[in-house]
Amino acid sequence: MIIKQITDIIERFAPLEWQESYDNAGLIVGRPDDEVHKALLAVDVTEEVLDEAEAEGCDLVITHHPIVFRALKRFNSADPVERCVERAIRSRIALYACHTNLDSAPGGMSWRLAEMLGVGNLRVLQPSETGDGAGFGVVGELSEVIDTVEFMRIIQRRLEVSVIRYSDIATSGVRRVAVCTGAGASLIGEARRAGADIYITADMKYNDFMAPDKALTVADIGHFESEYCAIQLIFDILSKNLCTFAVRKSERSRNPVNYLV
């Protein structure tokens, strides 16, 4: 198949125009009319992921995070980004990213994570101004009230999260849950206005844990941990529409953050 046939399927689900202005989603290395035979799905493009792509004969790597956010001024292997881009070009491996457009797509990242945690009746937490159903984060309800600490332990087990950082416990039990994958501190106010008992997100700073003012509990589960579901989400999008194209979920996509617990 040619790359455009594959990326068109992804972009029907998560159009590139839904990405944020700072983002660099889309085809980063390769040309739309290049022929490819097998895709590898990962969270990030890393040297380990490229090792896997080469070993498995994958000539297309689709990730959630774009490897290039800022202009590269030189290619001399000075850092991991340059090395990976150079290697992809030399190895004729195309690189494609589906980032904030996948975050804001209806049924996208936050929807998937919320469903994994048993949250139903989902609606967008911060709707897009375009009025097309897109937006960031979701809010919904559990089928029953669950003790707040026990719910965080459920999150740990289901997502294989080593550490959860959380604010003061606002309520003994949770029923309404807000979720935003990735860095979601900016939506604490939206979660509060939505009446959430707990807000699950990542990349919270020190002062962010004071912002809820005990109106709700905020739980930081880690950026990678909140977005690892991207691999399965993209796999589902492609496998439902491409019956004869090989798609592999990376086994070497790993968290760059290590925890001493």
PDB file of C-alpha atoms in Angstrom:
ATOM      1  CA  MET A   1       0.000   0.000   0.000  1.00  0.00           C
ATOM      2  CA  ILE A   2       1.059   3.604  -0.283  1.00  0.00           C
ATOM      3  CA  ILE A   3       1.380   5.739   2.823  1.00  0.00           C
ATOM      4  CA  LYS A   4      -1.501   8.024   1.884  1.00  0.00           C
ATOM      5  CA  GLN A   5      -3.955   5.116   1.874  1.00  0.00           C
ATOM      6  CA  ILE A   6      -3.030   4.383   5.479  1.00  0.00           C
ATOM      7  CA  THR A   7      -2.852   7.950   6.765  1.00  0.00           C
ATOM      8  CA  ASP A   8      -6.184   8.814   5.118  1.00  0.00           C
ATOM      9  CA  ILE A   9      -7.846   6.226   7.365  1.00  0.00           C
ATOM     10  CA  ILE A  10      -6.276   7.720  10.482  1.00  0.00           C
ATOM     11  CA  GLU A  11      -7.136  11.249   9.394  1.00  0.00           C
ATOM     12  CA  ARG A  12     -10.764  10.363   8.773  1.00  0.00           C
ATOM     13  CA  PHE A  13     -10.906   9.527  12.478  1.00  0.00           C
ATOM     14  CA  ALA A  14      -8.611  12.362  13.619  1.00  0.00           C
ATOM     15  CA  PRO A  15      -8.263  15.079  10.934  1.00  0.00           C
ATOM     16  CA  LEU A  16      -4.969  16.977  10.997  1.00  0.00           C
ATOM     17  CA  GLU A  17      -6.825  20.291  11.241  1.00  0.00           C
ATOM     18  CA  TRP A  18      -7.829  19.265  14.774  1.00  0.00           C
ATOM     19  CA  GLN A  19      -4.226  19.430  15.983  1.00  0.00           C
ATOM     20  CA  GLU A  20      -3.040  22.362  18.109  1.00  0.00           C
ATOM     21  CA  SER A  21      -1.028  25.183  16.543  1.00  0.00           C
ATOM     22  CA  TYR A  22       2.190  24.119  18.327  1.00  0.00           C
ATOM     23  CA  ASP A  23       1.885  20.516  17.151  1.00  0.00           C
ATOM     24  CA  ASN A  24       3.572  18.661  14.292  1.00  0.00           C
ATOM     25  CA  ALA A  25       1.228  15.755  13.623  1.00  0.00           C
ATOM     26  CA  GLY A  26       1.235  14.104  10.200  1.00  0.00           C
ATOM     27  CA  LEU A  27       3.865  12.611   7.927  1.00  0.00           C
ATOM     28  CA  ILE A  28       7.303  13.654   9.212  1.00  0.00           C
ATOM     29  CA  VAL A  29       9.603  11.371   7.202  1.00  0.00           C
ATOM     30  CA  GLY A  30       8.603   9.895   3.849  1.00  0.00           C
ATOM     31  CA  ARG A  31       6.325  10.851   0.997  1.00  0.00           C
ATOM     32  CA  PRO A  32       2.595  10.206   0.715  1.00  0.00           C
ATOM     33  CA  ASP A  33       3.063   8.090  -2.409  1.00  0.00           C
ATOM     34  CA  ASP A  34       5.840   5.901  -0.958  1.00  0.00           C
ATOM     35  CA  GLU A  35       4.974   2.202  -0.865  1.00  0.00           C
ATOM     36  CA  VAL A  36       5.039   0.499   2.542  1.00  0.00           C
ATOM     37  CA  HIS A  37       4.403  -3.072   3.614  1.00  0.00           C
ATOM     38  CA  LYS A  38       4.183  -3.166   7.410  1.00  0.00           C
ATOM     39  CA  ALA A  39       3.584  -0.612  10.173  1.00  0.00           C
ATOM     40  CA  LEU A  40       4.835  -0.504  13.752  1.00  0.00           C
ATOM     41  CA  LEU A  41       2.818   1.404  16.375  1.00  0.00           C
ATOM     42  CA  ALA A  42       4.508   3.112  19.338  1.00  0.00           C
ATOM     43  CA  VAL A  43       4.147   6.071  21.683  1.00  0.00           C
ATOM     44  CA  ASP A  44       7.479   7.654  20.653  1.00  0.00           C
ATOM     45  CA  VAL A  45      10.087   7.205  17.952  1.00  0.00           C
ATOM     46  CA  THR A  46      13.197   6.013  19.784  1.00  0.00           C
ATOM     47  CA  GLU A  47      16.303   4.137  18.749  1.00  0.00           C
ATOM     48  CA  GLU A  48      14.884   1.006  20.418  1.00  0.00           C
ATOM     49  CA  VAL A  49      11.662   1.339  18.419  1.00  0.00           C
ATOM     50  CA  LEU A  50      13.650   1.741  15.205  1.00  0.00           C
ATOM     51  CA  ASP A  51      15.656  -1.370  16.140  1.00  0.00           C
ATOM     52  CA  GLU A  52      12.353  -3.210  16.394  1.00  0.00           C
ATOM     53  CA  ALA A  53      11.057  -1.755  13.120  1.00  0.00           C
ATOM     54  CA  GLU A  54      14.153  -2.906  11.263  1.00  0.00           C
ATOM     55  CA  ALA A  55      14.116  -6.361  12.887  1.00  0.00           C
ATOM     56  CA  GLU A  56      10.435  -6.864  12.042  1.00  0.00           C
ATOM     57  CA  GLY A  57      10.642  -5.456   8.516  1.00  0.00           C
ATOM     58  CA  CYS A  58       8.394  -2.460   9.264  1.00  0.00           C
ATOM     59  CA  ASP A  59       8.890   0.424   6.845  1.00  0.00           C
ATOM     60  CA  LEU A  60       6.359   2.717   8.549  1.00  0.00           C
ATOM     61  CA  VAL A  61       6.374   3.763  12.216  1.00  0.00           C
ATOM     62  CA  ILE A  62       3.215   5.429  13.514  1.00  0.00           C
ATOM     63  CA  THR A  63       3.502   7.125  16.899  1.00  0.00           C
ATOM     64  CA  HIS A  64       1.417   9.327  19.145  1.00  0.00           C
ATOM     65  CA  HIS A  65       4.184  11.857  19.811  1.00  0.00           C
ATOM     66  CA  PRO A  66       5.869  13.566  16.839  1.00  0.00           C
ATOM     67  CA  ILE A  67       9.622  13.108  16.994  1.00  0.00           C
ATOM     68  CA  VAL A  68      10.144  16.614  15.544  1.00  0.00           C
ATOM     69  CA  PHE A  69       8.496  19.581  17.266  1.00  0.00           C
ATOM     70  CA  ARG A  70      11.012  22.291  16.378  1.00  0.00           C
ATOM     71  CA  ALA A  71      13.021  22.916  13.227  1.00  0.00           C
ATOM     72  CA  LEU A  72      16.198  20.847  12.986  1.00  0.00           C
ATOM     73  CA  LYS A  73      19.115  23.060  11.935  1.00  0.00           C
ATOM     74  CA  ARG A  74      21.654  20.312  11.403  1.00  0.00           C
ATOM     75  CA  PHE A  75      21.871  16.538  11.073  1.00  0.00           C
ATOM     76  CA  ASN A  76      25.071  15.407  12.788  1.00  0.00           C
ATOM     77  CA  SER A  77      23.760  12.803  15.257  1.00  0.00           C
ATOM     78  CA  ALA A  78      24.212  15.250  18.140  1.00  0.00           C
ATOM     79  CA  ASP A  79      21.043  14.131  19.931  1.00  0.00           C
ATOM     80  CA  PRO A  80      18.484  11.293  19.846  1.00  0.00           C
ATOM     81  CA  VAL A  81      16.063  13.227  17.620  1.00  0.00           C
ATOM     82  CA  GLU A  82      18.689  13.831  14.937  1.00  0.00           C
ATOM     83  CA  ARG A  83      19.930  10.242  15.153  1.00  0.00           C
ATOM     84  CA  CYS A  84      16.432   8.798  14.779  1.00  0.00           C
ATOM     85  CA  VAL A  85      15.469  11.049  11.872  1.00  0.00           C
ATOM     86  CA  GLU A  86      18.765  10.346  10.069  1.00  0.00           C
ATOM     87  CA  ARG A  87      18.366   6.618  10.639  1.00  0.00           C
ATOM     88  CA  ALA A  88      14.770   6.584   9.443  1.00  0.00           C
ATOM     89  CA  ILE A  89      15.762   8.352   6.220  1.00  0.00           C
ATOM     90  CA  ARG A  90      18.728   6.045   5.611  1.00  0.00           C
ATOM     91  CA  SER A  91      16.667   2.941   6.397  1.00  0.00           C
ATOM     92  CA  ARG A  92      13.735   4.156   4.278  1.00  0.00           C
ATOM     93  CA  ILE A  93      11.380   4.020   7.264  1.00  0.00           C
ATOM     94  CA  ALA A  94       8.544   6.533   7.107  1.00  0.00           C
ATOM     95  CA  LEU A  95       7.539   8.312  10.327  1.00  0.00           C
ATOM     96  CA  TYR A  96       3.993   9.479  10.991  1.00  0.00           C
ATOM     97  CA  ALA A  97       2.514  11.002  14.158  1.00  0.00           C
ATOM     98  CA  CYS A  98      -1.076  11.317  15.321  1.00  0.00           C
ATOM     99  CA  HIS A  99      -0.935  13.608  18.329  1.00  0.00           C
ATOM    100  CA  THR A 100      -3.277  16.374  19.514  1.00  0.00           C
ATOM    101  CA  ASN A 101      -5.662  15.595  16.674  1.00  0.00           C
ATOM    102  CA  LEU A 102      -6.064  12.110  18.204  1.00  0.00           C
ATOM    103  CA  ASP A 103      -6.402  13.700  21.655  1.00  0.00           C
ATOM    104  CA  SER A 104      -9.292  15.898  20.543  1.00  0.00           C
ATOM    105  CA  ALA A 105     -11.087  13.426  18.248  1.00  0.00           C
ATOM    106  CA  PRO A 106     -14.460  12.059  19.409  1.00  0.00           C
ATOM    107  CA  GLY A 107     -13.677   8.555  20.640  1.00  0.00           C
ATOM    108  CA  GLY A 108     -10.007   9.512  20.910  1.00  0.00           C
ATOM    109  CA  MET A 109      -7.411   9.264  23.656  1.00  0.00           C
ATOM    110  CA  SER A 110      -9.316  10.461  26.731  1.00  0.00           C
ATOM    111  CA  TRP A 111     -12.389   8.484  25.644  1.00  0.00           C
ATOM    112  CA  ARG A 112     -10.315   5.302  25.389  1.00  0.00           C
ATOM    113  CA  LEU A 113      -8.634   5.781  28.764  1.00  0.00           C
ATOM    114  CA  ALA A 114     -11.933   6.555  30.498  1.00  0.00           C
ATOM    115  CA  GLU A 115     -13.517   3.418  29.033  1.00  0.00           C
ATOM    116  CA  MET A 116     -10.564   1.351  30.279  1.00  0.00           C
ATOM    117  CA  LEU A 117     -11.328   2.632  33.784  1.00  0.00           C
ATOM    118  CA  GLY A 118     -15.023   1.792  33.596  1.00  0.00           C
ATOM    119  CA  VAL A 119     -16.270   5.354  33.153  1.00  0.00           C
ATOM    120  CA  GLY A 120     -19.465   5.595  31.057  1.00  0.00           C
ATOM    121  CA  ASN A 121     -21.909   8.205  29.765  1.00  0.00           C
ATOM    122  CA  LEU A 122     -18.966  10.166  28.380  1.00  0.00           C
ATOM    123  CA  ARG A 123     -19.076  13.728  27.076  1.00  0.00           C
ATOM    124  CA  VAL A 124     -16.357  16.185  26.113  1.00  0.00           C
ATOM    125  CA  LEU A 125     -14.823  18.130  28.981  1.00  0.00           C
ATOM    126  CA  GLN A 126     -13.636  21.109  26.911  1.00  0.00           C
ATOM    127  CA  PRO A 127     -15.463  21.162  23.555  1.00  0.00           C
ATOM    128  CA  SER A 128     -13.776  22.657  20.509  1.00  0.00           C
ATOM    129  CA  GLU A 129     -15.081  25.986  19.241  1.00  0.00           C
ATOM    130  CA  THR A 130     -15.643  24.372  15.846  1.00  0.00           C
ATOM    131  CA  GLY A 131     -18.710  22.562  17.174  1.00  0.00           C
ATOM    132  CA  ASP A 132     -17.850  19.285  15.401  1.00  0.00           C
ATOM    133  CA  GLY A 133     -17.774  17.110  18.509  1.00  0.00           C
ATOM    134  CA  ALA A 134     -14.022  17.492  18.981  1.00  0.00           C
ATOM    135  CA  GLY A 135     -12.436  18.699  22.200  1.00  0.00           C
ATOM    136  CA  PHE A 136     -10.082  17.815  25.025  1.00  0.00           C
ATOM    137  CA  GLY A 137     -10.808  15.525  27.946  1.00  0.00           C
ATOM    138  CA  VAL A 138     -13.998  13.713  28.884  1.00  0.00           C
ATOM    139  CA  VAL A 139     -16.234  13.460  31.919  1.00  0.00           C
ATOM    140  CA  GLY A 140     -18.588  10.624  32.823  1.00  0.00           C
ATOM    141  CA  GLU A 141     -19.814   8.381  35.603  1.00  0.00           C
ATOM    142  CA  LEU A 142     -18.905   5.089  37.203  1.00  0.00           C
ATOM    143  CA  SER A 143     -21.676   2.536  37.575  1.00  0.00           C
ATOM    144  CA  GLU A 144     -21.463   2.925  41.347  1.00  0.00           C
ATOM    145  CA  VAL A 145     -19.692   5.012  43.969  1.00  0.00           C
ATOM    146  CA  ILE A 146     -16.186   3.708  44.682  1.00  0.00           C
ATOM    147  CA  ASP A 147     -13.929   4.683  47.559  1.00  0.00           C
ATOM    148  CA  THR A 148     -11.514   7.324  46.265  1.00  0.00           C
ATOM    149  CA  VAL A 149      -8.306   5.574  47.293  1.00  0.00           C
ATOM    150  CA  GLU A 150      -9.614   2.215  46.059  1.00  0.00           C
ATOM    151  CA  PHE A 151     -10.425   3.779  42.680  1.00  0.00           C
ATOM    152  CA  MET A 152      -6.845   5.029  42.415  1.00  0.00           C
ATOM    153  CA  ARG A 153      -5.658   1.501  43.187  1.00  0.00           C
ATOM    154  CA  ILE A 154      -7.910   0.233  40.379  1.00  0.00           C
ATOM    155  CA  ILE A 155      -6.200   2.751  38.076  1.00  0.00           C
ATOM    156  CA  GLN A 156      -2.814   1.410  39.188  1.00  0.00           C
ATOM    157  CA  ARG A 157      -3.785  -2.183  38.433  1.00  0.00           C
ATOM    158  CA  ARG A 158      -5.528  -1.607  35.100  1.00  0.00           C
ATOM    159  CA  LEU A 159      -2.920   0.747  33.663  1.00  0.00           C
ATOM    160  CA  GLU A 160       0.104  -0.826  35.390  1.00  0.00           C
ATOM    161  CA  VAL A 161       0.933   2.526  36.960  1.00  0.00           C
ATOM    162  CA  SER A 162       3.791   2.460  39.469  1.00  0.00           C
ATOM    163  CA  VAL A 163       3.044   5.775  41.177  1.00  0.00           C
ATOM    164  CA  ILE A 164       0.035   8.094  41.398  1.00  0.00           C
ATOM    165  CA  ARG A 165       0.554  11.619  42.713  1.00  0.00           C
ATOM    166  CA  TYR A 166      -2.655  13.111  44.038  1.00  0.00           C
ATOM    167  CA  SER A 167      -4.029  16.180  45.789  1.00  0.00           C
ATOM    168  CA  ASP A 168      -5.921  16.246  49.075  1.00  0.00           C
ATOM    169  CA  ILE A 169      -8.779  13.734  49.008  1.00  0.00           C
ATOM    170  CA  ALA A 170     -11.897  15.823  48.427  1.00  0.00           C
ATOM    171  CA  THR A 171     -14.552  13.145  48.918  1.00  0.00           C
ATOM    172  CA  SER A 172     -14.484   9.678  50.423  1.00  0.00           C
ATOM    173  CA  GLY A 173     -16.069   8.205  47.284  1.00  0.00           C
ATOM    174  CA  VAL A 174     -16.083   8.968  43.553  1.00  0.00           C
ATOM    175  CA  ARG A 175     -18.846   8.614  40.991  1.00  0.00           C
ATOM    176  CA  ARG A 176     -18.245  11.366  38.418  1.00  0.00           C
ATOM    177  CA  VAL A 177     -14.816  11.103  36.808  1.00  0.00           C
ATOM    178  CA  ALA A 178     -13.003  13.540  34.497  1.00  0.00           C
ATOM    179  CA  VAL A 179     -10.096  12.332  32.349  1.00  0.00           C
ATOM    180  CA  CYS A 180      -7.551  14.051  30.128  1.00  0.00           C
ATOM    181  CA  THR A 181      -4.600  12.110  28.749  1.00  0.00           C
ATOM    182  CA  GLY A 182      -1.218  13.809  28.670  1.00  0.00           C
ATOM    183  CA  ALA A 183      -0.556  17.212  30.228  1.00  0.00           C
ATOM    184  CA  GLY A 184      -3.971  18.291  31.483  1.00  0.00           C
ATOM    185  CA  ALA A 185      -3.397  20.788  34.294  1.00  0.00           C
ATOM    186  CA  SER A 186      -5.105  23.518  32.265  1.00  0.00           C
ATOM    187  CA  LEU A 187      -8.414  21.637  32.495  1.00  0.00           C
ATOM    188  CA  ILE A 188      -8.642  21.441  36.297  1.00  0.00           C
ATOM    189  CA  GLY A 189     -11.187  24.269  36.225  1.00  0.00           C
ATOM    190  CA  GLU A 190     -13.244  22.464  33.583  1.00  0.00           C
ATOM    191  CA  ALA A 191     -13.231  19.278  35.665  1.00  0.00           C
ATOM    192  CA  ARG A 192     -14.366  21.255  38.694  1.00  0.00           C
ATOM    193  CA  ARG A 193     -17.170  22.989  36.777  1.00  0.00           C
ATOM    194  CA  ALA A 194     -18.294  19.601  35.447  1.00  0.00           C
ATOM    195  CA  GLY A 195     -18.824  18.425  39.023  1.00  0.00           C
ATOM    196  CA  ALA A 196     -16.174  15.709  38.875  1.00  0.00           C
ATOM    197  CA  ASP A 197     -15.223  13.961  42.098  1.00  0.00           C
ATOM    198  CA  ILE A 198     -11.811  13.091  40.669  1.00  0.00           C
ATOM    199  CA  TYR A 199      -9.769  14.328  37.703  1.00  0.00           C
ATOM    200  CA  ILE A 200      -7.250  11.926  36.154  1.00  0.00           C
ATOM    201  CA  THR A 201      -4.469  13.472  34.078  1.00  0.00           C
ATOM    202  CA  ALA A 202      -0.660  13.899  33.996  1.00  0.00           C
ATOM    203  CA  ASP A 203       2.248  16.350  34.195  1.00  0.00           C
ATOM    204  CA  MET A 204       0.940  18.286  37.188  1.00  0.00           C
ATOM    205  CA  LYS A 205       3.227  20.887  38.765  1.00  0.00           C
ATOM    206  CA  TYR A 206       3.498  21.611  42.485  1.00  0.00           C
ATOM    207  CA  ASN A 207       0.946  24.444  42.558  1.00  0.00           C
ATOM    208  CA  ASP A 208      -1.486  22.452  40.403  1.00  0.00           C
ATOM    209  CA  PHE A 209      -2.164  20.175  43.368  1.00  0.00           C
ATOM    210  CA  MET A 210      -3.425  23.182  45.358  1.00  0.00           C
ATOM    211  CA  ALA A 211      -5.682  24.475  42.568  1.00  0.00           C
ATOM    212  CA  PRO A 212      -8.606  22.073  43.245  1.00  0.00           C
ATOM    213  CA  ASP A 213      -8.978  23.629  46.725  1.00  0.00           C
ATOM    214  CA  LYS A 214     -10.511  20.361  47.967  1.00  0.00           C
ATOM    215  CA  ALA A 215     -13.438  20.689  45.544  1.00  0.00           C
ATOM    216  CA  LEU A 216     -12.234  17.520  43.781  1.00  0.00           C
ATOM    217  CA  THR A 217      -9.312  15.144  43.916  1.00  0.00           C
ATOM    218  CA  VAL A 218      -6.682  15.465  41.191  1.00  0.00           C
ATOM    219  CA  ALA A 219      -4.639  12.380  40.312  1.00  0.00           C
ATOM    220  CA  ASP A 220      -1.471  12.513  38.183  1.00  0.00           C
ATOM    221  CA  ILE A 221      -0.870   9.044  36.735  1.00  0.00           C
ATOM    222  CA  GLY A 222       2.106   9.953  34.515  1.00  0.00           C
ATOM    223  CA  HIS A 223       2.284  11.140  30.908  1.00  0.00           C
ATOM    224  CA  PHE A 224       3.381   7.875  29.309  1.00  0.00           C
ATOM    225  CA  GLU A 225       1.002   5.852  31.451  1.00  0.00           C
ATOM    226  CA  SER A 226      -1.953   8.000  30.402  1.00  0.00           C
ATOM    227  CA  GLU A 227      -1.085   7.787  26.707  1.00  0.00           C
ATOM    228  CA  TYR A 228       0.084   4.202  26.249  1.00  0.00           C
ATOM    229  CA  CYS A 229      -3.465   3.442  25.106  1.00  0.00           C
ATOM    230  CA  ALA A 230      -2.630   5.266  21.849  1.00  0.00           C
ATOM    231  CA  ILE A 231      -1.048   2.084  20.500  1.00  0.00           C
ATOM    232  CA  GLN A 232      -4.226   0.020  20.865  1.00  0.00           C
ATOM    233  CA  LEU A 233      -6.421   2.905  19.707  1.00  0.00           C
ATOM    234  CA  ILE A 234      -4.492   3.377  16.451  1.00  0.00           C
ATOM    235  CA  PHE A 235      -4.302  -0.408  16.012  1.00  0.00           C
ATOM    236  CA  ASP A 236      -8.099  -0.628  16.245  1.00  0.00           C
ATOM    237  CA  ILE A 237      -8.590   2.223  13.761  1.00  0.00           C
ATOM    238  CA  LEU A 238      -6.317   0.571  11.196  1.00  0.00           C
ATOM    239  CA  SER A 239      -7.261  -3.072  11.712  1.00  0.00           C
ATOM    240  CA  LYS A 240     -10.963  -2.324  11.235  1.00  0.00           C
ATOM    241  CA  ASN A 241     -10.284  -0.689   7.889  1.00  0.00           C
ATOM    242  CA  LEU A 242      -7.231  -2.511   6.506  1.00  0.00           C
ATOM    243  CA  CYS A 243      -7.710  -6.256   6.303  1.00  0.00           C
ATOM    244  CA  THR A 244      -4.600  -7.022   4.253  1.00  0.00           C
ATOM    245  CA  PHE A 245      -2.017  -4.608   5.695  1.00  0.00           C
ATOM    246  CA  ALA A 246       0.229  -5.825   8.539  1.00  0.00           C
ATOM    247  CA  VAL A 247       0.158  -3.673  11.684  1.00  0.00           C
ATOM    248  CA  ARG A 248       2.306  -4.533  14.730  1.00  0.00           C
ATOM    249  CA  LYS A 249       2.115  -3.093  18.245  1.00  0.00           C
ATOM    250  CA  SER A 250       5.571  -2.202  19.515  1.00  0.00           C
ATOM    251  CA  GLU A 251       7.018  -4.261  22.335  1.00  0.00           C
ATOM    252  CA  ARG A 252       9.834  -1.752  22.871  1.00  0.00           C
ATOM    253  CA  SER A 253       7.818   1.411  23.365  1.00  0.00           C
ATOM    254  CA  ARG A 254       8.759   2.320  26.921  1.00  0.00           C
ATOM    255  CA  ASN A 255       8.430   5.049  29.503  1.00  0.00           C
ATOM    256  CA  PRO A 256      11.472   7.378  29.602  1.00  0.00           C
ATOM    257  CA  VAL A 257      10.620   8.136  33.257  1.00  0.00           C
ATOM    258  CA  ASN A 258      11.871   5.649  35.858  1.00  0.00           C
ATOM    259  CA  TYR A 259      10.476   5.407  39.388  1.00  0.00           C
ATOM    260  CA  LEU A 260      12.166   4.369  42.638  1.00  0.00           C
ATOM    261  CA  VAL A 261       9.283   3.161  44.794  1.00  0.00           C
TER     262      VAL A 261
END
